[in-house]
Amino acid sequence: MVIGTDEYNVWAVGSDLYFSGVMRLENETAPQVTSMVRNLLISGRPTVTVHLSDLEFLNSQGRNILAKLVIEARSHREVRLVVRGNSNIAWQVRSLPNLKKLYPGLTLLMD
């Protein structure tokens, strides 16, 4: 399943979730992305990797979804959550380390 517009795409392959483009989430799209994330967490896979390296921009609603994902991952201790970011994208350098504050067990990799 792919969720997207001309500006961004979100899709899952196995236990990997990919985000790309410029993502200005709106109220009607947010539940679809949240549902995709939840389905990965409850799928029984030992590791879920969120790839953000190709996501140039994410608005505050999208950042809230990421925070909710991390908070929900805390209740799925059997799942190792990995977030891969891009150290050349300013918002990721500022925002992604905050996810570790929400869930210290998160693995954050900045490429």
PDB file of C-alpha atoms in Angstrom:
ATOM      1  CA  MET A   1       0.000   0.000   0.000  1.00  0.00           C
ATOM      2  CA  VAL A   2       1.275   3.447  -0.936  1.00  0.00           C
ATOM      3  CA  ILE A   3      -0.058   6.645   0.577  1.00  0.00           C
ATOM      4  CA  GLY A   4       0.940   9.781  -1.223  1.00  0.00           C
ATOM      5  CA  THR A   5       0.502  12.790  -3.409  1.00  0.00           C
ATOM      6  CA  ASP A   6       2.634  14.515  -6.017  1.00  0.00           C
ATOM      7  CA  GLU A   7       4.753  15.857  -3.149  1.00  0.00           C
ATOM      8  CA  TYR A   8       5.311  12.808  -0.920  1.00  0.00           C
ATOM      9  CA  ASN A   9       4.956   9.045  -0.587  1.00  0.00           C
ATOM     10  CA  VAL A  10       4.727   6.652   2.344  1.00  0.00           C
ATOM     11  CA  TRP A  11       4.948   2.923   1.757  1.00  0.00           C
ATOM     12  CA  ALA A  12       5.864  -0.289   3.526  1.00  0.00           C
ATOM     13  CA  VAL A  13       8.008  -3.155   2.294  1.00  0.00           C
ATOM     14  CA  GLY A  14       8.193  -6.032   4.733  1.00  0.00           C
ATOM     15  CA  SER A  15       9.104  -4.517   8.084  1.00  0.00           C
ATOM     16  CA  ASP A  16      10.439  -1.282   6.553  1.00  0.00           C
ATOM     17  CA  LEU A  17       8.421   1.918   6.354  1.00  0.00           C
ATOM     18  CA  TYR A  18       9.600   4.559   3.872  1.00  0.00           C
ATOM     19  CA  PHE A  19       8.839   8.286   3.759  1.00  0.00           C
ATOM     20  CA  SER A  20       9.984  10.496   0.872  1.00  0.00           C
ATOM     21  CA  GLY A  21       9.417  13.977  -0.487  1.00  0.00           C
ATOM     22  CA  VAL A  22       7.885  17.053   1.128  1.00  0.00           C
ATOM     23  CA  MET A  23       5.176  15.950   3.527  1.00  0.00           C
ATOM     24  CA  ARG A  24       2.525  18.415   4.604  1.00  0.00           C
ATOM     25  CA  LEU A  25       0.077  16.020   6.215  1.00  0.00           C
ATOM     26  CA  GLU A  26      -3.543  17.009   6.459  1.00  0.00           C
ATOM     27  CA  ASN A  27      -6.213  15.701   8.791  1.00  0.00           C
ATOM     28  CA  GLU A  28      -7.630  13.191   6.303  1.00  0.00           C
ATOM     29  CA  THR A  29      -4.259  11.599   5.480  1.00  0.00           C
ATOM     30  CA  ALA A  30      -2.892  11.308   9.016  1.00  0.00           C
ATOM     31  CA  PRO A  31      -5.115   8.333  10.064  1.00  0.00           C
ATOM     32  CA  GLN A  32      -3.965   6.330   7.030  1.00  0.00           C
ATOM     33  CA  VAL A  33      -0.293   6.833   7.887  1.00  0.00           C
ATOM     34  CA  THR A  34      -0.950   6.088  11.568  1.00  0.00           C
ATOM     35  CA  SER A  35      -2.785   2.883  10.641  1.00  0.00           C
ATOM     36  CA  MET A  36       0.093   1.734   8.433  1.00  0.00           C
ATOM     37  CA  VAL A  37       2.538   2.298  11.285  1.00  0.00           C
ATOM     38  CA  ARG A  38       0.373   0.457  13.830  1.00  0.00           C
ATOM     39  CA  ASN A  39      -0.031  -2.504  11.503  1.00  0.00           C
ATOM     40  CA  LEU A  40       3.754  -2.841  11.280  1.00  0.00           C
ATOM     41  CA  LEU A  41       4.131  -2.723  15.063  1.00  0.00           C
ATOM     42  CA  ILE A  42       1.580  -5.485  15.631  1.00  0.00           C
ATOM     43  CA  SER A  43       2.762  -7.624  12.700  1.00  0.00           C
ATOM     44  CA  GLY A  44       5.011  -9.714  14.922  1.00  0.00           C
ATOM     45  CA  ARG A  45       8.215  -8.733  13.149  1.00  0.00           C
ATOM     46  CA  PRO A  46      11.239  -8.426  15.443  1.00  0.00           C
ATOM     47  CA  THR A  47      12.425  -5.133  13.907  1.00  0.00           C
ATOM     48  CA  VAL A  48      10.569  -2.230  12.309  1.00  0.00           C
ATOM     49  CA  THR A  49      12.711   0.307  10.455  1.00  0.00           C
ATOM     50  CA  VAL A  50      11.412   3.783   9.582  1.00  0.00           C
ATOM     51  CA  HIS A  51      13.372   5.313   6.703  1.00  0.00           C
ATOM     52  CA  LEU A  52      13.269   9.120   6.685  1.00  0.00           C
ATOM     53  CA  SER A  53      16.472   9.807   4.728  1.00  0.00           C
ATOM     54  CA  ASP A  54      14.561  10.965   1.647  1.00  0.00           C
ATOM     55  CA  LEU A  55      12.012  13.056   3.560  1.00  0.00           C
ATOM     56  CA  GLU A  56      12.994  16.675   2.955  1.00  0.00           C
ATOM     57  CA  PHE A  57      10.234  18.282   5.036  1.00  0.00           C
ATOM     58  CA  LEU A  58       7.660  17.130   7.578  1.00  0.00           C
ATOM     59  CA  ASN A  59       5.087  19.475   9.084  1.00  0.00           C
ATOM     60  CA  SER A  60       4.089  19.471  12.740  1.00  0.00           C
ATOM     61  CA  GLN A  61       1.230  17.012  12.219  1.00  0.00           C
ATOM     62  CA  GLY A  62       3.640  14.549  10.645  1.00  0.00           C
ATOM     63  CA  ARG A  63       6.089  15.014  13.491  1.00  0.00           C
ATOM     64  CA  ASN A  64       3.249  14.297  15.917  1.00  0.00           C
ATOM     65  CA  ILE A  65       2.575  11.023  14.075  1.00  0.00           C
ATOM     66  CA  LEU A  66       6.246  10.065  14.454  1.00  0.00           C
ATOM     67  CA  ALA A  67       6.075  10.864  18.159  1.00  0.00           C
ATOM     68  CA  LYS A  68       2.923   8.747  18.542  1.00  0.00           C
ATOM     69  CA  LEU A  69       4.613   5.886  16.699  1.00  0.00           C
ATOM     70  CA  VAL A  70       7.536   5.998  19.107  1.00  0.00           C
ATOM     71  CA  ILE A  71       5.235   6.179  22.132  1.00  0.00           C
ATOM     72  CA  GLU A  72       3.234   3.211  20.852  1.00  0.00           C
ATOM     73  CA  ALA A  73       6.437   1.266  20.162  1.00  0.00           C
ATOM     74  CA  ARG A  74       7.214   1.444  23.888  1.00  0.00           C
ATOM     75  CA  SER A  75       4.297  -0.876  24.538  1.00  0.00           C
ATOM     76  CA  HIS A  76       5.626  -3.376  21.964  1.00  0.00           C
ATOM     77  CA  ARG A  77       8.881  -4.225  23.735  1.00  0.00           C
ATOM     78  CA  GLU A  78       9.329  -7.292  21.542  1.00  0.00           C
ATOM     79  CA  VAL A  79       9.770  -4.999  18.511  1.00  0.00           C
ATOM     80  CA  ARG A  80      13.064  -3.220  17.947  1.00  0.00           C
ATOM     81  CA  LEU A  81      12.304   0.201  16.443  1.00  0.00           C
ATOM     82  CA  VAL A  82      14.964   1.723  14.181  1.00  0.00           C
ATOM     83  CA  VAL A  83      14.695   5.217  12.709  1.00  0.00           C
ATOM     84  CA  ARG A  84      17.076   6.104   9.874  1.00  0.00           C
ATOM     85  CA  GLY A  85      17.524   9.814   9.213  1.00  0.00           C
ATOM     86  CA  ASN A  86      19.663  12.106   7.110  1.00  0.00           C
ATOM     87  CA  SER A  87      22.200  14.342   8.855  1.00  0.00           C
ATOM     88  CA  ASN A  88      22.087  16.741   5.879  1.00  0.00           C
ATOM     89  CA  ILE A  89      18.438  17.662   6.480  1.00  0.00           C
ATOM     90  CA  ALA A  90      18.119  20.340   9.169  1.00  0.00           C
ATOM     91  CA  TRP A  91      14.694  19.410  10.567  1.00  0.00           C
ATOM     92  CA  GLN A  92      15.828  15.809  11.066  1.00  0.00           C
ATOM     93  CA  VAL A  93      18.998  16.848  12.904  1.00  0.00           C
ATOM     94  CA  ARG A  94      16.885  19.004  15.253  1.00  0.00           C
ATOM     95  CA  SER A  95      13.833  16.768  15.686  1.00  0.00           C
ATOM     96  CA  LEU A  96      14.826  13.121  15.466  1.00  0.00           C
ATOM     97  CA  PRO A  97      17.044  13.048  18.584  1.00  0.00           C
ATOM     98  CA  ASN A  98      13.959  14.087  20.567  1.00  0.00           C
ATOM     99  CA  LEU A  99      12.385  10.727  19.682  1.00  0.00           C
ATOM    100  CA  LYS A 100      15.035   9.044  21.845  1.00  0.00           C
ATOM    101  CA  LYS A 101      13.751  11.081  24.783  1.00  0.00           C
ATOM    102  CA  LEU A 102      10.315   9.540  24.244  1.00  0.00           C
ATOM    103  CA  TYR A 103      11.718   6.030  23.924  1.00  0.00           C
ATOM    104  CA  PRO A 104      15.334   5.439  24.988  1.00  0.00           C
ATOM    105  CA  GLY A 105      15.191   1.938  23.441  1.00  0.00           C
ATOM    106  CA  LEU A 106      14.833   3.426  19.958  1.00  0.00           C
ATOM    107  CA  THR A 107      17.799   3.001  17.629  1.00  0.00           C
ATOM    108  CA  LEU A 108      18.478   6.253  15.754  1.00  0.00           C
ATOM    109  CA  LEU A 109      20.842   6.097  12.778  1.00  0.00           C
ATOM    110  CA  MET A 110      21.772   9.328  11.023  1.00  0.00           C
ATOM    111  CA  ASP A 111      23.359   8.714   7.605  1.00  0.00           C
TER     112      ASP A 111
END
